Short mmCIF file of C-alpha atoms in Angstrom, two decimals:
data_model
loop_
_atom_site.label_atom_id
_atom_site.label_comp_id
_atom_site.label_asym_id
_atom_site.label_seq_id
_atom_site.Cartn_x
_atom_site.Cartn_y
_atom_site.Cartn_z
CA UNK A 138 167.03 105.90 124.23
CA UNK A 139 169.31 108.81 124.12
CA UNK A 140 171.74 108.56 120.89
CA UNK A 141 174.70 109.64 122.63
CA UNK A 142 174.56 106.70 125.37
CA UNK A 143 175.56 103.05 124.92
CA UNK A 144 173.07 100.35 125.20
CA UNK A 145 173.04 98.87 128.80
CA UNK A 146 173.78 95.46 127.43
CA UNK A 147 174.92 94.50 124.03
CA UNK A 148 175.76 91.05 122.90
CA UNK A 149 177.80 90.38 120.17
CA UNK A 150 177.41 87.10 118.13
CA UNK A 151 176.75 84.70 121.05
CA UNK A 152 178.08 81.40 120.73
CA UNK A 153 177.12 78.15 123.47
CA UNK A 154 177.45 74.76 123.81
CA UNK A 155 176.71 72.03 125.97
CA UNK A 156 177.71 68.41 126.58
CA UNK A 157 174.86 65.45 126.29
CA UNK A 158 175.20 61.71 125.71
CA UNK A 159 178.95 62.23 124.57
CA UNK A 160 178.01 64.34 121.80
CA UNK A 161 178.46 68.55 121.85
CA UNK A 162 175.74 69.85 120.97
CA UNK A 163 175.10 73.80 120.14
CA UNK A 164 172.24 75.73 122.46
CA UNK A 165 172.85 78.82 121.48
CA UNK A 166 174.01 80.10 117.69
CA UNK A 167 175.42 83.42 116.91
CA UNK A 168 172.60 85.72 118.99
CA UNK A 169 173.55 89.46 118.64
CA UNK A 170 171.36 91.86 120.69
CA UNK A 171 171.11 95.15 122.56
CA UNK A 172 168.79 96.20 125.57
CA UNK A 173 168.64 99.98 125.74
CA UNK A 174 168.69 101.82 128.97
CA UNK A 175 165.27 102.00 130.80
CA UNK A 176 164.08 99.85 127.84
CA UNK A 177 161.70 96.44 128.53
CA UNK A 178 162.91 93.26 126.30
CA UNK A 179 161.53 90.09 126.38
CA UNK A 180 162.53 86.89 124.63
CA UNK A 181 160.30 84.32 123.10
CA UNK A 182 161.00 80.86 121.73
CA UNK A 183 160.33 77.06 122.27
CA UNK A 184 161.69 74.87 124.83
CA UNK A 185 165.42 74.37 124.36
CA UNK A 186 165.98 77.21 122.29
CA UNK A 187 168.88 78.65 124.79
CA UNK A 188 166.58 81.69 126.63
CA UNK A 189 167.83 81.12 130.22
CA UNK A 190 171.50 80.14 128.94
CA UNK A 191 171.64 83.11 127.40
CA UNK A 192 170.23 84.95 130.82
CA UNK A 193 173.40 82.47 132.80
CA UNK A 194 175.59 83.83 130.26
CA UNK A 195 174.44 87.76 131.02
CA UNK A 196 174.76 87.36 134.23
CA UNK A 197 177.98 85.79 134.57
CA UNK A 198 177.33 82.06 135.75
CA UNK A 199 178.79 80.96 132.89
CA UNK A 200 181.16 81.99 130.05
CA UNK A 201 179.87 82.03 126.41
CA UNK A 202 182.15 79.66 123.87
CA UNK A 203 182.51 82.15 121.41
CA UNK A 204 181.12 85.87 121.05
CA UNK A 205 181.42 89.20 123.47
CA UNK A 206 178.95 90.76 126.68
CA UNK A 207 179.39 94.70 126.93
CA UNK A 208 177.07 96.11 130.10
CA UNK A 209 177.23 99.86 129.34
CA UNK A 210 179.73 100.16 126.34
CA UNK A 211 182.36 98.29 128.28
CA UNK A 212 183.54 94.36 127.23
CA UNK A 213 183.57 92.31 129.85
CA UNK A 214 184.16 88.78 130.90
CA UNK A 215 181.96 86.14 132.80
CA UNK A 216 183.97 86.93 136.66
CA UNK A 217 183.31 90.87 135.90
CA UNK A 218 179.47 90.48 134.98
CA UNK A 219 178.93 88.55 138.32
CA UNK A 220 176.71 91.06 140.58
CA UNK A 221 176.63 93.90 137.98
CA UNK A 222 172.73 92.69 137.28
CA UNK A 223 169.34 91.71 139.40
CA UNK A 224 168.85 88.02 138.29
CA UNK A 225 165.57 86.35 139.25
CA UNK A 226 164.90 82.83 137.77
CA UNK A 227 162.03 80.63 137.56
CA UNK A 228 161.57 79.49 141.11
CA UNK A 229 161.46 82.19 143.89
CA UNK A 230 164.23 80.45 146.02
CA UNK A 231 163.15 81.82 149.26
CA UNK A 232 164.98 80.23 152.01
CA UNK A 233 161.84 78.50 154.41
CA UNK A 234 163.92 79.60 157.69
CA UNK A 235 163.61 83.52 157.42
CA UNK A 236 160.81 85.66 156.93
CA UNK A 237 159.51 87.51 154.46
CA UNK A 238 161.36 90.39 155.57
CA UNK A 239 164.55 89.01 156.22
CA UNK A 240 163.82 87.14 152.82
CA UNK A 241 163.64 90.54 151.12
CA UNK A 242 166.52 91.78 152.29
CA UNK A 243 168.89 88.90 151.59
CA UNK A 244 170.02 90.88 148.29
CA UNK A 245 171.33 93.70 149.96
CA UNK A 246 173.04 91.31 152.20
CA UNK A 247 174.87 89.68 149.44
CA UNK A 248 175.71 92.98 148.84
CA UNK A 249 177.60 93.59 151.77
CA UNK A 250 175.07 95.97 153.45
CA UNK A 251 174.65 95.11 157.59
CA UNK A 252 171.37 92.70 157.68
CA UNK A 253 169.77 95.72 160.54
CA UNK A 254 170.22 98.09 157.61
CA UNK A 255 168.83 95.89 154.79
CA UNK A 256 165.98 94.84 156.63
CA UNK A 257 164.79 98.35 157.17
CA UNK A 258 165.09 99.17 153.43
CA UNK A 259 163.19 96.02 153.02
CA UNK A 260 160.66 97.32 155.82
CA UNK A 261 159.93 100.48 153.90
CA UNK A 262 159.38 98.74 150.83
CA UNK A 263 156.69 96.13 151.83
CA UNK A 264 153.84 97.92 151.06
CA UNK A 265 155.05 98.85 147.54
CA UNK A 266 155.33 95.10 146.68
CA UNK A 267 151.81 94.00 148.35
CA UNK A 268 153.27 92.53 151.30
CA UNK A 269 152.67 95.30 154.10
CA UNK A 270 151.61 92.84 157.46
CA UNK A 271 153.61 90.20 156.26
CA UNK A 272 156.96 90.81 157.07
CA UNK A 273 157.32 88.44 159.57
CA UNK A 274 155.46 85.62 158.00
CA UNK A 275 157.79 82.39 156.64
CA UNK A 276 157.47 81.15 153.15
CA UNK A 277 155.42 78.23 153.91
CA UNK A 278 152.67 80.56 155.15
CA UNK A 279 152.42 82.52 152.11
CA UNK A 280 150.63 82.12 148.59
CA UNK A 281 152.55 81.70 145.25
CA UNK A 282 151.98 85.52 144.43
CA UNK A 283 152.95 86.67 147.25
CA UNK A 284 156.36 84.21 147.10
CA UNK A 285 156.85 85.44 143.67
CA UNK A 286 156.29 89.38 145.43
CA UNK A 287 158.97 88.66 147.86
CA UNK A 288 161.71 87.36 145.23
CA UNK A 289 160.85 90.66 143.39
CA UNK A 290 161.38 92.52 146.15
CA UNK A 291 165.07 90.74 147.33
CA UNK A 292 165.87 90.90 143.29
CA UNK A 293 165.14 95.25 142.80
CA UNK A 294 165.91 96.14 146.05
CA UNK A 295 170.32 96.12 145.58
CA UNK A 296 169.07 98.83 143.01
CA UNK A 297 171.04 97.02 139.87
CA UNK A 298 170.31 98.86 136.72
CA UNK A 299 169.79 95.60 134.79
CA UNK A 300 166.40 93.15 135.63
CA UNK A 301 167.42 89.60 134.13
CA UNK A 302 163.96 87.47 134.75
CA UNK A 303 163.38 84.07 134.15
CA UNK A 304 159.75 83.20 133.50
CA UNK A 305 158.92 84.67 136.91
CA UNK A 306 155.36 84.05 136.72
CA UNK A 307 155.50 80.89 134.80
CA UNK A 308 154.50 78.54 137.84
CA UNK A 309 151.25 80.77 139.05
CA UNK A 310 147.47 80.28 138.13
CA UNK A 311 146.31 82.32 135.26
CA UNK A 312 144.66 84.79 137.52
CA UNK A 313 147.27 85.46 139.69
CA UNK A 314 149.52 85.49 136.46
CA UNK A 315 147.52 88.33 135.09
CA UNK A 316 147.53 90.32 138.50
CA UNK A 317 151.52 89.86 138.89
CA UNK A 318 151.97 90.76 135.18
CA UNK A 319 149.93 94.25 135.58
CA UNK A 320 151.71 95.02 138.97
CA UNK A 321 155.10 94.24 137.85
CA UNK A 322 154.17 96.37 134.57
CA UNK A 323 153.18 99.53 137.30
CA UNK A 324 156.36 98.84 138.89
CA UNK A 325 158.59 99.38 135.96
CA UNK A 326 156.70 102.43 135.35
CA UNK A 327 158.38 103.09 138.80
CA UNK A 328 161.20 101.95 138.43
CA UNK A 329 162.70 102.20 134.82
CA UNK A 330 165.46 99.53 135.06
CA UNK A 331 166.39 97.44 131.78
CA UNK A 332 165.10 94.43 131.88
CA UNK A 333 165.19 90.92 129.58
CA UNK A 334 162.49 88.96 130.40
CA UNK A 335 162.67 85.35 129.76
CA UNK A 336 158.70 83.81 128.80
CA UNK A 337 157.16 81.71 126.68
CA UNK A 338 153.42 83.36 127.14
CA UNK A 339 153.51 85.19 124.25
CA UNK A 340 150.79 87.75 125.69
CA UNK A 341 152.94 88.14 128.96
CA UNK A 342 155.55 89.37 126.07
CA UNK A 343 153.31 92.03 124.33
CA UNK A 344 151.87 93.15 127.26
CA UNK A 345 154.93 94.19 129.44
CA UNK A 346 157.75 94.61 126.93
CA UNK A 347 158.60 97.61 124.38
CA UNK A 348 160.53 94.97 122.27
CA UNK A 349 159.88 91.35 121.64
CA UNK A 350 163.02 88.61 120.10
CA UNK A 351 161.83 85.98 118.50
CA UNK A 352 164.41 82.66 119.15
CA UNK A 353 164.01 79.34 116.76
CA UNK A 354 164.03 76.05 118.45
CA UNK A 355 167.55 74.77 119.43
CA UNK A 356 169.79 75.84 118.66
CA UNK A 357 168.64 79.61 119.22
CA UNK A 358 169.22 81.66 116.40
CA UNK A 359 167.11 85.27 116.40
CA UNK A 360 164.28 84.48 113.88
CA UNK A 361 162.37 87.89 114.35
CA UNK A 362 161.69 91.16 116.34
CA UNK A 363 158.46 92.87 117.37
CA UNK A 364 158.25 96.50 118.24
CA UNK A 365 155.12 96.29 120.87
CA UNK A 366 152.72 98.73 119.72
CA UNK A 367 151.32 99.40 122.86
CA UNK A 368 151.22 102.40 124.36
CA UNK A 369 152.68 103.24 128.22
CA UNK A 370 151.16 102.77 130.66
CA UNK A 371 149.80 99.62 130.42
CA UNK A 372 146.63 98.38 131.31
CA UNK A 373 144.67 95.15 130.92
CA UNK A 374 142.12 96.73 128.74
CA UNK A 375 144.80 96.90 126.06
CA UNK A 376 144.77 93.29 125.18
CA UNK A 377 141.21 93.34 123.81
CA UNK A 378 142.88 96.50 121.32
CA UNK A 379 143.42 96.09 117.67
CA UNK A 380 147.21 96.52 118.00
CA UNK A 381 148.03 94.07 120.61
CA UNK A 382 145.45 91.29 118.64
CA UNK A 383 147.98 92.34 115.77
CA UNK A 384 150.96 91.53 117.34
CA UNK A 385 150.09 88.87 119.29
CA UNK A 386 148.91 87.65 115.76
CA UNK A 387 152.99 88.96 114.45
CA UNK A 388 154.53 87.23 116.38
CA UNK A 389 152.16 83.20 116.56
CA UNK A 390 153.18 83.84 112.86
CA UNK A 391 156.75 84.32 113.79
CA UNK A 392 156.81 81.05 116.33
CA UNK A 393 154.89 79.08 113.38
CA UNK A 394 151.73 78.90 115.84
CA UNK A 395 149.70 79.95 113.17
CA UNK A 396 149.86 77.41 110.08
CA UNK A 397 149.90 74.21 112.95
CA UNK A 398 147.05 71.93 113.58
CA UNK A 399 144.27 73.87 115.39
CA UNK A 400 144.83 77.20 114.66
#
């Protein structure tokens, strides 16, 4: 990343809490982090541990109780993050009634782009994403990769230059997993944007990020970071390679998979 430009998102000592059984309890605890322009960050940690609040927070669905967002050097509040990034979260959220086209080009709508106009973007686009003869197939028709596909494609397509992803792949087979994970790693190739990726597949991490954080169990503090050793581009061969079975190994060690009973 170029020295003399600000990080596209910086947090600043992240503070959240939450309300359960009458008692206040603390999800998220001081995080302080920074995803670089065109640079690939994904977040580990165990259930609980405050990944997607932190992702709400980024976003602007909610406010933080105590700490500061800046998107591109500028501090800014929850209202003024609202539409500034591409947020896709765990479930693809098509809506059954329109097609995948018209599914596609629902985030240009939001936008404020005529639906004849974002549906021809969309159009030109299909065959990038894997979906060229299915524009004008429903969701009910297609299979969970190709769902997950389609969200992609409505999420990039408004052109935001931050990704926010929420364990996109996490309700797939392991095969189709794998196939999404390589395809979405071409497509940043692509594309470049900054993204924070949400996971808890540790592999998914090494494989398609340039930095992993580490997050303990609730409530998330940063424990550790990896730099993925990896080079670009990636390719599936790479996980049989001495440095990802090194930091895959970095960072079980880091989650305390290593010392537990079976490993």
């Amino acid at each position: 990343m170029p020295s003399d430009r600000p990080p596209r998102l910086q947090l600043g000592d992240i503070v959240s809490t939450y309300d359960e059984g009458g008692r206040r309890l603390t999800a998220i605890d001081g995080i302080s982090l920074t995803v670089g322009v065109s640079e690939f960050v994904a977040l580990v940690g165990p259930s609980g541990s405050g990944k997607s609040t932190l992702l709400d927070i980024v976003s602007g669905l909610i406010a933080p109780d105590r700490g500061q967002v800046w998107l591109d050097g500028e501090p800014t509040i929850a209202a003024q993050r609202l539409g500034r990034s591409a947020y896709m979260q765990q479930r693809d959220l098509l809506l059954p009634w329109r097609t995948t086209l018209s599914n596609a080009a629902l985030g240009l709508e939001v936008s404020g782009v005529p639906r004849r106009d974002a549906e021809h973007a969309a159009a030109a686009e299909l065959w990038r994403f894997g979906l060229e003869g299915f524009g004008d197939v429903y969701p009910a028709q297609l299979s969970g990769g190709m769902r997950q596909r389609a969200a992609f494609l409505r999420t990039i397509l408004p052109r935001k230059e931050l990704l926010l992803l929420d364990e996109p792949f996490g309700a797939l087979d392991a095969l189709t997993r794998s196939d999404l994970q390589s395809w979405l790693a071409t497509l940043w190739e692509q594309e470049r944007t900054s993204v924070l990726l949400v996971t808890h597949d540790v592999e998914e991490a090494i494989f398609l990020a340039d930095r992993v954080v580490v997050l303990t169990s609730r409530p998330g503090r940063i424990a550790s970071e990896l730099i993925v050793s990896l080079p670009r581009p990636r390719t599936r061969a790479m996980i049989a390679s001495p440095a990802f079975i090194r930091d895959r190994a970095a960072l079980l060690s880091a989650l305390g998979l290593l010392n537990g009973p079976g490993a």
